[in-house]
């Protein structure tokens, strides 16, 4: 039973983090803040007028990935190739790579 509770707590924490990240990205766009080079390179300087929700989802997931794996590269959005052998990270990176191709 405790495993289920931990899983539920983890899912809720992820939802909260993603909502905070989405809000922060939206605020930066509204304020016309200067966005980092790694962000602009893959997502552009502003949200598109079409598929804005998809764009925001990709931006949020990218920011969550950078935070999760402590990516500090100022040019490459996903950083360099990971040194560790983490299947979850590899899958997330592949999903992001595919999602970012659309922008």
PDB file of C-alpha atoms in Angstrom:
ATOM      1  CA  UNK A   1       0.000   0.000   0.000  1.00  0.00           C
ATOM      2  CA  UNK A   2       2.840   2.411   0.771  1.00  0.00           C
ATOM      3  CA  UNK A   3       4.206   2.067  -2.773  1.00  0.00           C
ATOM      4  CA  UNK A   4       0.887   3.212  -4.194  1.00  0.00           C
ATOM      5  CA  UNK A   5       0.886   6.230  -1.874  1.00  0.00           C
ATOM      6  CA  UNK A   6       4.423   7.161  -2.910  1.00  0.00           C
ATOM      7  CA  UNK A   7       3.521   6.817  -6.568  1.00  0.00           C
ATOM      8  CA  UNK A   8       0.473   9.029  -6.088  1.00  0.00           C
ATOM      9  CA  UNK A   9       2.575  11.626  -4.242  1.00  0.00           C
ATOM     10  CA  UNK A  10       5.159  11.550  -7.032  1.00  0.00           C
ATOM     11  CA  UNK A  11       2.541  12.041  -9.721  1.00  0.00           C
ATOM     12  CA  UNK A  12       1.028  14.944  -7.801  1.00  0.00           C
ATOM     13  CA  UNK A  13       4.455  16.536  -7.290  1.00  0.00           C
ATOM     14  CA  UNK A  14       5.136  16.241 -11.022  1.00  0.00           C
ATOM     15  CA  UNK A  15       1.811  17.907 -11.842  1.00  0.00           C
ATOM     16  CA  UNK A  16       2.601  20.771  -9.470  1.00  0.00           C
ATOM     17  CA  UNK A  17       6.097  21.213 -10.908  1.00  0.00           C
ATOM     18  CA  UNK A  18       4.801  21.223 -14.483  1.00  0.00           C
ATOM     19  CA  UNK A  19       2.117  23.781 -13.596  1.00  0.00           C
ATOM     20  CA  UNK A  20       4.693  26.072 -11.980  1.00  0.00           C
ATOM     21  CA  UNK A  21       6.988  25.735 -14.997  1.00  0.00           C
ATOM     22  CA  UNK A  22       4.135  26.436 -17.424  1.00  0.00           C
ATOM     23  CA  UNK A  23       3.190  29.537 -15.459  1.00  0.00           C
ATOM     24  CA  UNK A  24       6.777  30.754 -15.431  1.00  0.00           C
ATOM     25  CA  UNK A  25       7.170  30.253 -19.182  1.00  0.00           C
ATOM     26  CA  UNK A  26       3.848  31.991 -19.861  1.00  0.00           C
ATOM     27  CA  UNK A  27       4.842  34.925 -17.633  1.00  0.00           C
ATOM     28  CA  UNK A  28       8.193  35.264 -19.420  1.00  0.00           C
ATOM     29  CA  UNK A  29       6.458  35.277 -22.807  1.00  0.00           C
ATOM     30  CA  UNK A  30       3.839  37.818 -21.665  1.00  0.00           C
ATOM     31  CA  UNK A  31       6.557  40.066 -20.232  1.00  0.00           C
ATOM     32  CA  UNK A  32       8.561  39.708 -23.460  1.00  0.00           C
ATOM     33  CA  UNK A  33      11.537  38.631 -21.408  1.00  0.00           C
ATOM     34  CA  UNK A  34      14.773  37.741 -23.126  1.00  0.00           C
ATOM     35  CA  UNK A  35      14.746  33.948 -23.275  1.00  0.00           C
ATOM     36  CA  UNK A  36      17.896  31.804 -23.059  1.00  0.00           C
ATOM     37  CA  UNK A  37      19.643  30.864 -26.296  1.00  0.00           C
ATOM     38  CA  UNK A  38      19.019  27.135 -25.735  1.00  0.00           C
ATOM     39  CA  UNK A  39      15.282  27.862 -25.498  1.00  0.00           C
ATOM     40  CA  UNK A  40      15.054  30.128 -28.539  1.00  0.00           C
ATOM     41  CA  UNK A  41      17.141  27.772 -30.678  1.00  0.00           C
ATOM     42  CA  UNK A  42      14.614  24.943 -30.411  1.00  0.00           C
ATOM     43  CA  UNK A  43      11.330  26.723 -29.647  1.00  0.00           C
ATOM     44  CA  UNK A  44      11.718  30.188 -31.122  1.00  0.00           C
ATOM     45  CA  UNK A  45      11.487  33.559 -29.351  1.00  0.00           C
ATOM     46  CA  UNK A  46       7.698  33.506 -28.899  1.00  0.00           C
ATOM     47  CA  UNK A  47       4.858  31.036 -28.751  1.00  0.00           C
ATOM     48  CA  UNK A  48       3.257  30.328 -32.128  1.00  0.00           C
ATOM     49  CA  UNK A  49      -0.267  31.508 -32.837  1.00  0.00           C
ATOM     50  CA  UNK A  50      -1.281  27.956 -33.760  1.00  0.00           C
ATOM     51  CA  UNK A  51      -0.799  24.915 -31.570  1.00  0.00           C
ATOM     52  CA  UNK A  52       0.208  27.158 -28.697  1.00  0.00           C
ATOM     53  CA  UNK A  53      -0.787  24.521 -26.152  1.00  0.00           C
ATOM     54  CA  UNK A  54       1.453  21.917 -27.820  1.00  0.00           C
ATOM     55  CA  UNK A  55       4.317  24.418 -27.881  1.00  0.00           C
ATOM     56  CA  UNK A  56       3.835  25.206 -24.196  1.00  0.00           C
ATOM     57  CA  UNK A  57       3.754  21.497 -23.362  1.00  0.00           C
ATOM     58  CA  UNK A  58       7.048  20.949 -25.211  1.00  0.00           C
ATOM     59  CA  UNK A  59       8.614  23.982 -23.508  1.00  0.00           C
ATOM     60  CA  UNK A  60       7.476  22.785 -20.082  1.00  0.00           C
ATOM     61  CA  UNK A  61       8.785  19.275 -20.606  1.00  0.00           C
ATOM     62  CA  UNK A  62      12.107  20.651 -21.867  1.00  0.00           C
ATOM     63  CA  UNK A  63      12.489  22.863 -18.822  1.00  0.00           C
ATOM     64  CA  UNK A  64      11.575  19.963 -16.504  1.00  0.00           C
ATOM     65  CA  UNK A  65      14.195  17.779 -18.230  1.00  0.00           C
ATOM     66  CA  UNK A  66      16.876  20.455 -17.799  1.00  0.00           C
ATOM     67  CA  UNK A  67      16.009  20.833 -14.114  1.00  0.00           C
ATOM     68  CA  UNK A  68      15.802  17.085 -13.479  1.00  0.00           C
ATOM     69  CA  UNK A  69      19.189  16.348 -15.028  1.00  0.00           C
ATOM     70  CA  UNK A  70      20.891  19.629 -14.054  1.00  0.00           C
ATOM     71  CA  UNK A  71      21.534  20.664 -17.662  1.00  0.00           C
ATOM     72  CA  UNK A  72      23.480  23.930 -17.640  1.00  0.00           C
ATOM     73  CA  UNK A  73      24.599  24.056 -21.275  1.00  0.00           C
ATOM     74  CA  UNK A  74      23.746  27.538 -22.548  1.00  0.00           C
ATOM     75  CA  UNK A  75      23.524  26.505 -26.209  1.00  0.00           C
ATOM     76  CA  UNK A  76      22.222  22.938 -26.429  1.00  0.00           C
ATOM     77  CA  UNK A  77      18.699  22.617 -25.066  1.00  0.00           C
ATOM     78  CA  UNK A  78      19.135  18.975 -24.067  1.00  0.00           C
ATOM     79  CA  UNK A  79      22.802  19.330 -23.178  1.00  0.00           C
ATOM     80  CA  UNK A  80      25.376  16.879 -24.450  1.00  0.00           C
ATOM     81  CA  UNK A  81      24.866  13.161 -24.704  1.00  0.00           C
ATOM     82  CA  UNK A  82      24.269  11.733 -21.205  1.00  0.00           C
ATOM     83  CA  UNK A  83      27.112   9.756 -19.635  1.00  0.00           C
ATOM     84  CA  UNK A  84      24.855   7.592 -17.495  1.00  0.00           C
ATOM     85  CA  UNK A  85      22.888   4.559 -18.601  1.00  0.00           C
ATOM     86  CA  UNK A  86      19.387   5.599 -17.578  1.00  0.00           C
ATOM     87  CA  UNK A  87      16.622   4.142 -19.779  1.00  0.00           C
ATOM     88  CA  UNK A  88      14.080   6.611 -18.427  1.00  0.00           C
ATOM     89  CA  UNK A  89      16.300   9.550 -19.289  1.00  0.00           C
ATOM     90  CA  UNK A  90      17.055   8.123 -22.725  1.00  0.00           C
ATOM     91  CA  UNK A  91      13.354   7.717 -23.479  1.00  0.00           C
ATOM     92  CA  UNK A  92      12.505  11.227 -22.244  1.00  0.00           C
ATOM     93  CA  UNK A  93      15.370  12.669 -24.307  1.00  0.00           C
ATOM     94  CA  UNK A  94      14.143  10.847 -27.434  1.00  0.00           C
ATOM     95  CA  UNK A  95      10.582  12.059 -26.860  1.00  0.00           C
ATOM     96  CA  UNK A  96      11.800  15.626 -26.422  1.00  0.00           C
ATOM     97  CA  UNK A  97      14.008  15.420 -29.495  1.00  0.00           C
ATOM     98  CA  UNK A  98      10.994  14.352 -31.539  1.00  0.00           C
ATOM     99  CA  UNK A  99       8.680  16.964 -29.998  1.00  0.00           C
ATOM    100  CA  UNK A 100      11.167  19.775 -30.547  1.00  0.00           C
ATOM    101  CA  UNK A 101      11.503  18.968 -34.264  1.00  0.00           C
ATOM    102  CA  UNK A 102       8.054  20.460 -34.777  1.00  0.00           C
ATOM    103  CA  UNK A 103       9.150  23.909 -33.688  1.00  0.00           C
TER     104      UNK A 103
END
